[in-house]
Amino acid sequence: TMIEIGFGFSGGVVCAFILGYGIARSKLLEGLLGPYAVGFQAVPMIAIAPILIRFFGPGIPTNAVICGLIVLFPMLVSTVVGMRGIDPDLHALMRSLAATRWEMFTKLEFPGSLPVLFGGLKVSATLAVVGAVVGEAFASQAGLGFLISSSRYVYNAAGVLVAVFTLTILALVLYEVVARIER
């Protein structure tokens, strides 16, 4: 479960940041990708999971992709909001100082958007746990999601409770890790 969370969280965050930055800087990209991102978020992952299993096969890769897809939207929105929340006068100041695109990003945009980005990271850290569980319930023979799925069919309430308790602790720990990095 932790491996899937690690791959899914990091992959989802990186993809969301790249897409979000592009959407925040380009009206064309926003017009092209924005509706698809919102529409994709509206589709339940339970509906997409069988398709992903068909492409990637059961196991860690599929579960990491499911986890990454669940993380993608909140991080994408946080990135767009964070990048667009920077004062336009600061952009004008940087342009008047002949800042390069890289300097604008490293000295203004990225640092200026960090409060919103960390909000997205906190939400995404807890959703990564949900993504791993959804993936394991559909496409795995191991992990906490598989334990929940298999335990409920045989009315093993103790197995379900142990897995849920462990997942809760895991989500709290991941949230706290992001909060400490933020501090």
mmCIF file of C-alpha atoms in Angstrom:
data_model
loop_
_atom_site.group_PDB
_atom_site.id
_atom_site.type_symbol
_atom_site.label_atom_id
_atom_site.label_comp_id
_atom_site.label_asym_id
_atom_site.label_seq_id
_atom_site.Cartn_x
_atom_site.Cartn_y
_atom_site.Cartn_z
ATOM 1 C CA THR A 1 0.000 0.000 0.000
ATOM 2 C CA MET A 2 2.805 2.412 0.868
ATOM 3 C CA ILE A 3 4.607 1.740 -2.417
ATOM 4 C CA GLU A 4 1.431 2.488 -4.363
ATOM 5 C CA ILE A 5 0.823 5.631 -2.325
ATOM 6 C CA GLY A 6 4.392 6.793 -2.879
ATOM 7 C CA PHE A 7 4.350 6.261 -6.648
ATOM 8 C CA GLY A 8 0.786 7.499 -7.089
ATOM 9 C CA PHE A 9 1.190 10.581 -4.916
ATOM 10 C CA SER A 10 4.491 11.674 -6.440
ATOM 11 C CA GLY A 11 3.396 10.962 -10.012
ATOM 12 C CA GLY A 12 0.043 12.664 -9.552
ATOM 13 C CA VAL A 13 1.583 15.735 -7.922
ATOM 14 C CA VAL A 14 4.268 16.147 -10.598
ATOM 15 C CA CYS A 15 1.783 15.742 -13.472
ATOM 16 C CA ALA A 16 -0.703 18.074 -11.806
ATOM 17 C CA PHE A 17 1.942 20.736 -11.219
ATOM 18 C CA ILE A 18 3.149 20.635 -14.820
ATOM 19 C CA LEU A 19 -0.396 20.713 -16.238
ATOM 20 C CA GLY A 20 -1.544 23.298 -13.702
ATOM 21 C CA TYR A 21 1.355 25.601 -14.462
ATOM 22 C CA GLY A 22 0.632 25.333 -18.174
ATOM 23 C CA ILE A 23 -3.069 26.009 -17.642
ATOM 24 C CA ALA A 24 -2.331 28.971 -15.370
ATOM 25 C CA ARG A 25 -0.018 30.541 -17.971
ATOM 26 C CA SER A 26 -1.945 29.758 -21.163
ATOM 27 C CA LYS A 27 -5.558 30.560 -21.932
ATOM 28 C CA LEU A 28 -5.342 28.156 -24.872
ATOM 29 C CA LEU A 29 -4.335 25.258 -22.615
ATOM 30 C CA GLU A 30 -7.028 26.231 -20.145
ATOM 31 C CA GLY A 31 -9.630 26.129 -22.884
ATOM 32 C CA LEU A 32 -8.353 22.804 -24.226
ATOM 33 C CA LEU A 33 -7.646 20.917 -20.999
ATOM 34 C CA GLY A 34 -9.879 22.579 -18.398
ATOM 35 C CA PRO A 35 -13.186 20.990 -19.408
ATOM 36 C CA TYR A 36 -11.566 17.551 -19.715
ATOM 37 C CA ALA A 37 -10.001 17.839 -16.260
ATOM 38 C CA VAL A 38 -13.331 18.771 -14.680
ATOM 39 C CA GLY A 39 -15.188 16.100 -16.625
ATOM 40 C CA PHE A 40 -12.623 13.459 -15.705
ATOM 41 C CA GLN A 41 -12.950 14.387 -12.025
ATOM 42 C CA ALA A 42 -16.706 13.797 -12.234
ATOM 43 C CA VAL A 43 -16.244 10.181 -13.356
ATOM 44 C CA PRO A 44 -16.066 7.781 -10.399
ATOM 45 C CA MET A 45 -12.761 5.949 -10.141
ATOM 46 C CA ILE A 46 -14.728 2.725 -9.704
ATOM 47 C CA ALA A 47 -15.821 3.111 -13.336
ATOM 48 C CA ILE A 48 -12.293 3.727 -14.619
ATOM 49 C CA ALA A 49 -10.508 1.063 -12.557
ATOM 50 C CA PRO A 50 -11.478 -1.902 -14.780
ATOM 51 C CA ILE A 51 -10.183 -0.065 -17.858
ATOM 52 C CA LEU A 52 -6.877 0.663 -16.140
ATOM 53 C CA ILE A 53 -6.581 -2.965 -15.049
ATOM 54 C CA ARG A 54 -7.026 -3.964 -18.688
ATOM 55 C CA PHE A 55 -4.173 -1.653 -19.760
ATOM 56 C CA PHE A 56 -1.694 -2.150 -16.910
ATOM 57 C CA GLY A 57 -2.725 -5.500 -15.454
ATOM 58 C CA PRO A 58 -3.445 -6.105 -11.789
ATOM 59 C CA GLY A 59 -0.904 -5.009 -9.207
ATOM 60 C CA ILE A 60 1.194 -2.074 -8.132
ATOM 61 C CA PRO A 61 1.333 -0.168 -11.469
ATOM 62 C CA THR A 62 -2.450 -0.041 -11.823
ATOM 63 C CA ASN A 63 -2.949 0.890 -8.183
ATOM 64 C CA ALA A 64 -0.333 3.639 -8.427
ATOM 65 C CA VAL A 65 -2.058 5.049 -11.540
ATOM 66 C CA ILE A 66 -5.435 5.015 -9.770
ATOM 67 C CA CYS A 67 -3.853 6.725 -6.782
ATOM 68 C CA GLY A 68 -2.209 9.319 -9.042
ATOM 69 C CA LEU A 69 -5.462 10.047 -10.857
ATOM 70 C CA ILE A 70 -7.263 10.674 -7.579
ATOM 71 C CA VAL A 71 -4.477 13.026 -6.468
ATOM 72 C CA LEU A 72 -4.309 14.827 -9.820
ATOM 73 C CA PHE A 73 -7.382 17.071 -9.725
ATOM 74 C CA PRO A 74 -7.017 18.716 -6.285
ATOM 75 C CA MET A 75 -3.335 19.351 -6.952
ATOM 76 C CA LEU A 76 -4.092 20.684 -10.432
ATOM 77 C CA VAL A 77 -6.631 23.142 -9.042
ATOM 78 C CA SER A 78 -4.248 24.208 -6.267
ATOM 79 C CA THR A 79 -1.480 24.834 -8.775
ATOM 80 C CA VAL A 80 -3.688 26.929 -11.060
ATOM 81 C CA VAL A 81 -5.098 28.945 -8.149
ATOM 82 C CA GLY A 82 -1.662 29.432 -6.604
ATOM 83 C CA MET A 83 -0.034 30.585 -9.843
ATOM 84 C CA ARG A 84 -2.902 32.904 -10.726
ATOM 85 C CA GLY A 85 -3.020 34.348 -7.222
ATOM 86 C CA ILE A 86 0.287 36.134 -7.643
ATOM 87 C CA ASP A 87 -0.021 39.890 -7.869
ATOM 88 C CA PRO A 88 0.173 41.036 -11.517
ATOM 89 C CA ASP A 89 2.181 44.075 -10.394
ATOM 90 C CA LEU A 90 4.923 41.698 -9.227
ATOM 91 C CA HIS A 91 4.968 40.120 -12.678
ATOM 92 C CA ALA A 92 5.279 43.601 -14.194
ATOM 93 C CA LEU A 93 8.105 44.433 -11.804
ATOM 94 C CA MET A 94 9.974 41.246 -12.740
ATOM 95 C CA ARG A 95 9.515 41.995 -16.451
ATOM 96 C CA SER A 96 10.806 45.558 -15.933
ATOM 97 C CA LEU A 97 13.898 44.065 -14.295
ATOM 98 C CA ALA A 98 14.390 41.905 -17.429
ATOM 99 C CA ALA A 99 13.835 38.664 -15.551
ATOM 100 C CA THR A 100 14.016 35.507 -17.616
ATOM 101 C CA ARG A 101 11.147 33.006 -17.644
ATOM 102 C CA TRP A 102 13.147 30.769 -15.283
ATOM 103 C CA GLU A 103 13.820 33.672 -12.884
ATOM 104 C CA MET A 104 10.118 34.551 -12.906
ATOM 105 C CA PHE A 105 9.306 30.969 -11.989
ATOM 106 C CA THR A 106 11.985 30.443 -9.323
ATOM 107 C CA LYS A 107 11.933 33.865 -7.702
ATOM 108 C CA LEU A 108 8.257 34.819 -7.946
ATOM 109 C CA GLU A 109 5.758 32.228 -9.140
ATOM 110 C CA PHE A 110 6.854 29.129 -7.268
ATOM 111 C CA PRO A 111 7.587 30.832 -3.927
ATOM 112 C CA GLY A 112 4.470 32.984 -4.234
ATOM 113 C CA SER A 113 2.212 30.005 -4.812
ATOM 114 C CA LEU A 114 3.625 27.802 -2.021
ATOM 115 C CA PRO A 115 0.847 28.465 0.536
ATOM 116 C CA VAL A 116 -1.817 27.283 -1.911
ATOM 117 C CA LEU A 117 0.368 24.432 -3.187
ATOM 118 C CA PHE A 118 0.822 23.105 0.324
ATOM 119 C CA GLY A 119 -2.945 23.192 0.826
ATOM 120 C CA GLY A 120 -3.263 21.019 -2.272
ATOM 121 C CA LEU A 121 -0.491 18.720 -1.067
ATOM 122 C CA LYS A 122 -2.249 18.175 2.264
ATOM 123 C CA VAL A 123 -5.507 17.239 0.554
ATOM 124 C CA SER A 124 -3.662 15.090 -1.977
ATOM 125 C CA ALA A 125 -1.729 13.219 0.728
ATOM 126 C CA THR A 126 -4.938 11.983 2.317
ATOM 127 C CA LEU A 127 -6.575 11.266 -1.045
ATOM 128 C CA ALA A 128 -3.553 9.186 -2.056
ATOM 129 C CA VAL A 129 -4.500 6.733 0.680
ATOM 130 C CA VAL A 130 -8.030 6.540 -0.723
ATOM 131 C CA GLY A 131 -6.644 5.973 -4.209
ATOM 132 C CA ALA A 132 -4.440 3.108 -3.090
ATOM 133 C CA VAL A 133 -7.368 1.445 -1.311
ATOM 134 C CA VAL A 134 -9.623 1.773 -4.360
ATOM 135 C CA GLY A 135 -6.918 0.307 -6.561
ATOM 136 C CA GLU A 136 -6.215 -2.574 -4.192
ATOM 137 C CA ALA A 137 -9.885 -3.391 -3.850
ATOM 138 C CA PHE A 138 -10.104 -3.869 -7.636
ATOM 139 C CA ALA A 139 -6.688 -4.931 -8.831
ATOM 140 C CA SER A 140 -4.636 -6.537 -6.117
ATOM 141 C CA GLN A 141 -4.091 -9.663 -4.102
ATOM 142 C CA ALA A 142 -2.370 -7.820 -1.257
ATOM 143 C CA GLY A 143 -2.528 -4.580 0.691
ATOM 144 C CA LEU A 144 -4.969 -2.883 3.001
ATOM 145 C CA GLY A 145 -7.584 -2.281 0.295
ATOM 146 C CA PHE A 146 -7.512 -5.972 -0.579
ATOM 147 C CA LEU A 147 -7.875 -6.805 3.139
ATOM 148 C CA ILE A 148 -10.969 -4.599 3.391
ATOM 149 C CA SER A 149 -12.454 -6.006 0.215
ATOM 150 C CA SER A 150 -11.840 -9.647 1.083
ATOM 151 C CA SER A 151 -12.806 -9.268 4.765
ATOM 152 C CA ARG A 152 -16.183 -7.741 4.087
ATOM 153 C CA TYR A 153 -17.270 -10.681 1.925
ATOM 154 C CA VAL A 154 -16.666 -13.151 4.736
ATOM 155 C CA TYR A 155 -18.094 -10.795 7.394
ATOM 156 C CA ASN A 156 -14.717 -10.365 9.064
ATOM 157 C CA ALA A 157 -15.450 -7.122 10.895
ATOM 158 C CA ALA A 158 -12.149 -7.258 12.795
ATOM 159 C CA GLY A 159 -10.165 -7.409 9.534
ATOM 160 C CA VAL A 160 -12.040 -4.439 8.125
ATOM 161 C CA LEU A 161 -11.617 -2.407 11.319
ATOM 162 C CA VAL A 162 -7.887 -3.120 11.537
ATOM 163 C CA ALA A 163 -7.399 -2.050 7.917
ATOM 164 C CA VAL A 164 -9.523 1.087 8.343
ATOM 165 C CA PHE A 165 -7.694 2.024 11.540
ATOM 166 C CA THR A 166 -4.322 1.484 9.848
ATOM 167 C CA LEU A 167 -5.372 3.570 6.843
ATOM 168 C CA THR A 168 -6.538 6.361 9.146
ATOM 169 C CA ILE A 169 -3.193 6.401 10.935
ATOM 170 C CA LEU A 170 -1.399 6.334 7.583
ATOM 171 C CA ALA A 171 -3.394 9.307 6.270
ATOM 172 C CA LEU A 172 -2.736 11.265 9.467
ATOM 173 C CA VAL A 173 0.990 10.561 9.250
ATOM 174 C CA LEU A 174 1.166 11.615 5.592
ATOM 175 C CA TYR A 175 -0.777 14.788 6.349
ATOM 176 C CA GLU A 176 1.564 15.581 9.230
ATOM 177 C CA VAL A 177 4.648 14.986 7.067
ATOM 178 C CA VAL A 178 3.382 17.525 4.521
ATOM 179 C CA ALA A 179 2.473 19.976 7.320
ATOM 180 C CA ARG A 180 5.973 19.712 8.804
ATOM 181 C CA ILE A 181 7.584 20.262 5.403
ATOM 182 C CA GLU A 182 5.356 23.317 5.017
ATOM 183 C CA ARG A 183 6.520 24.709 8.354
#
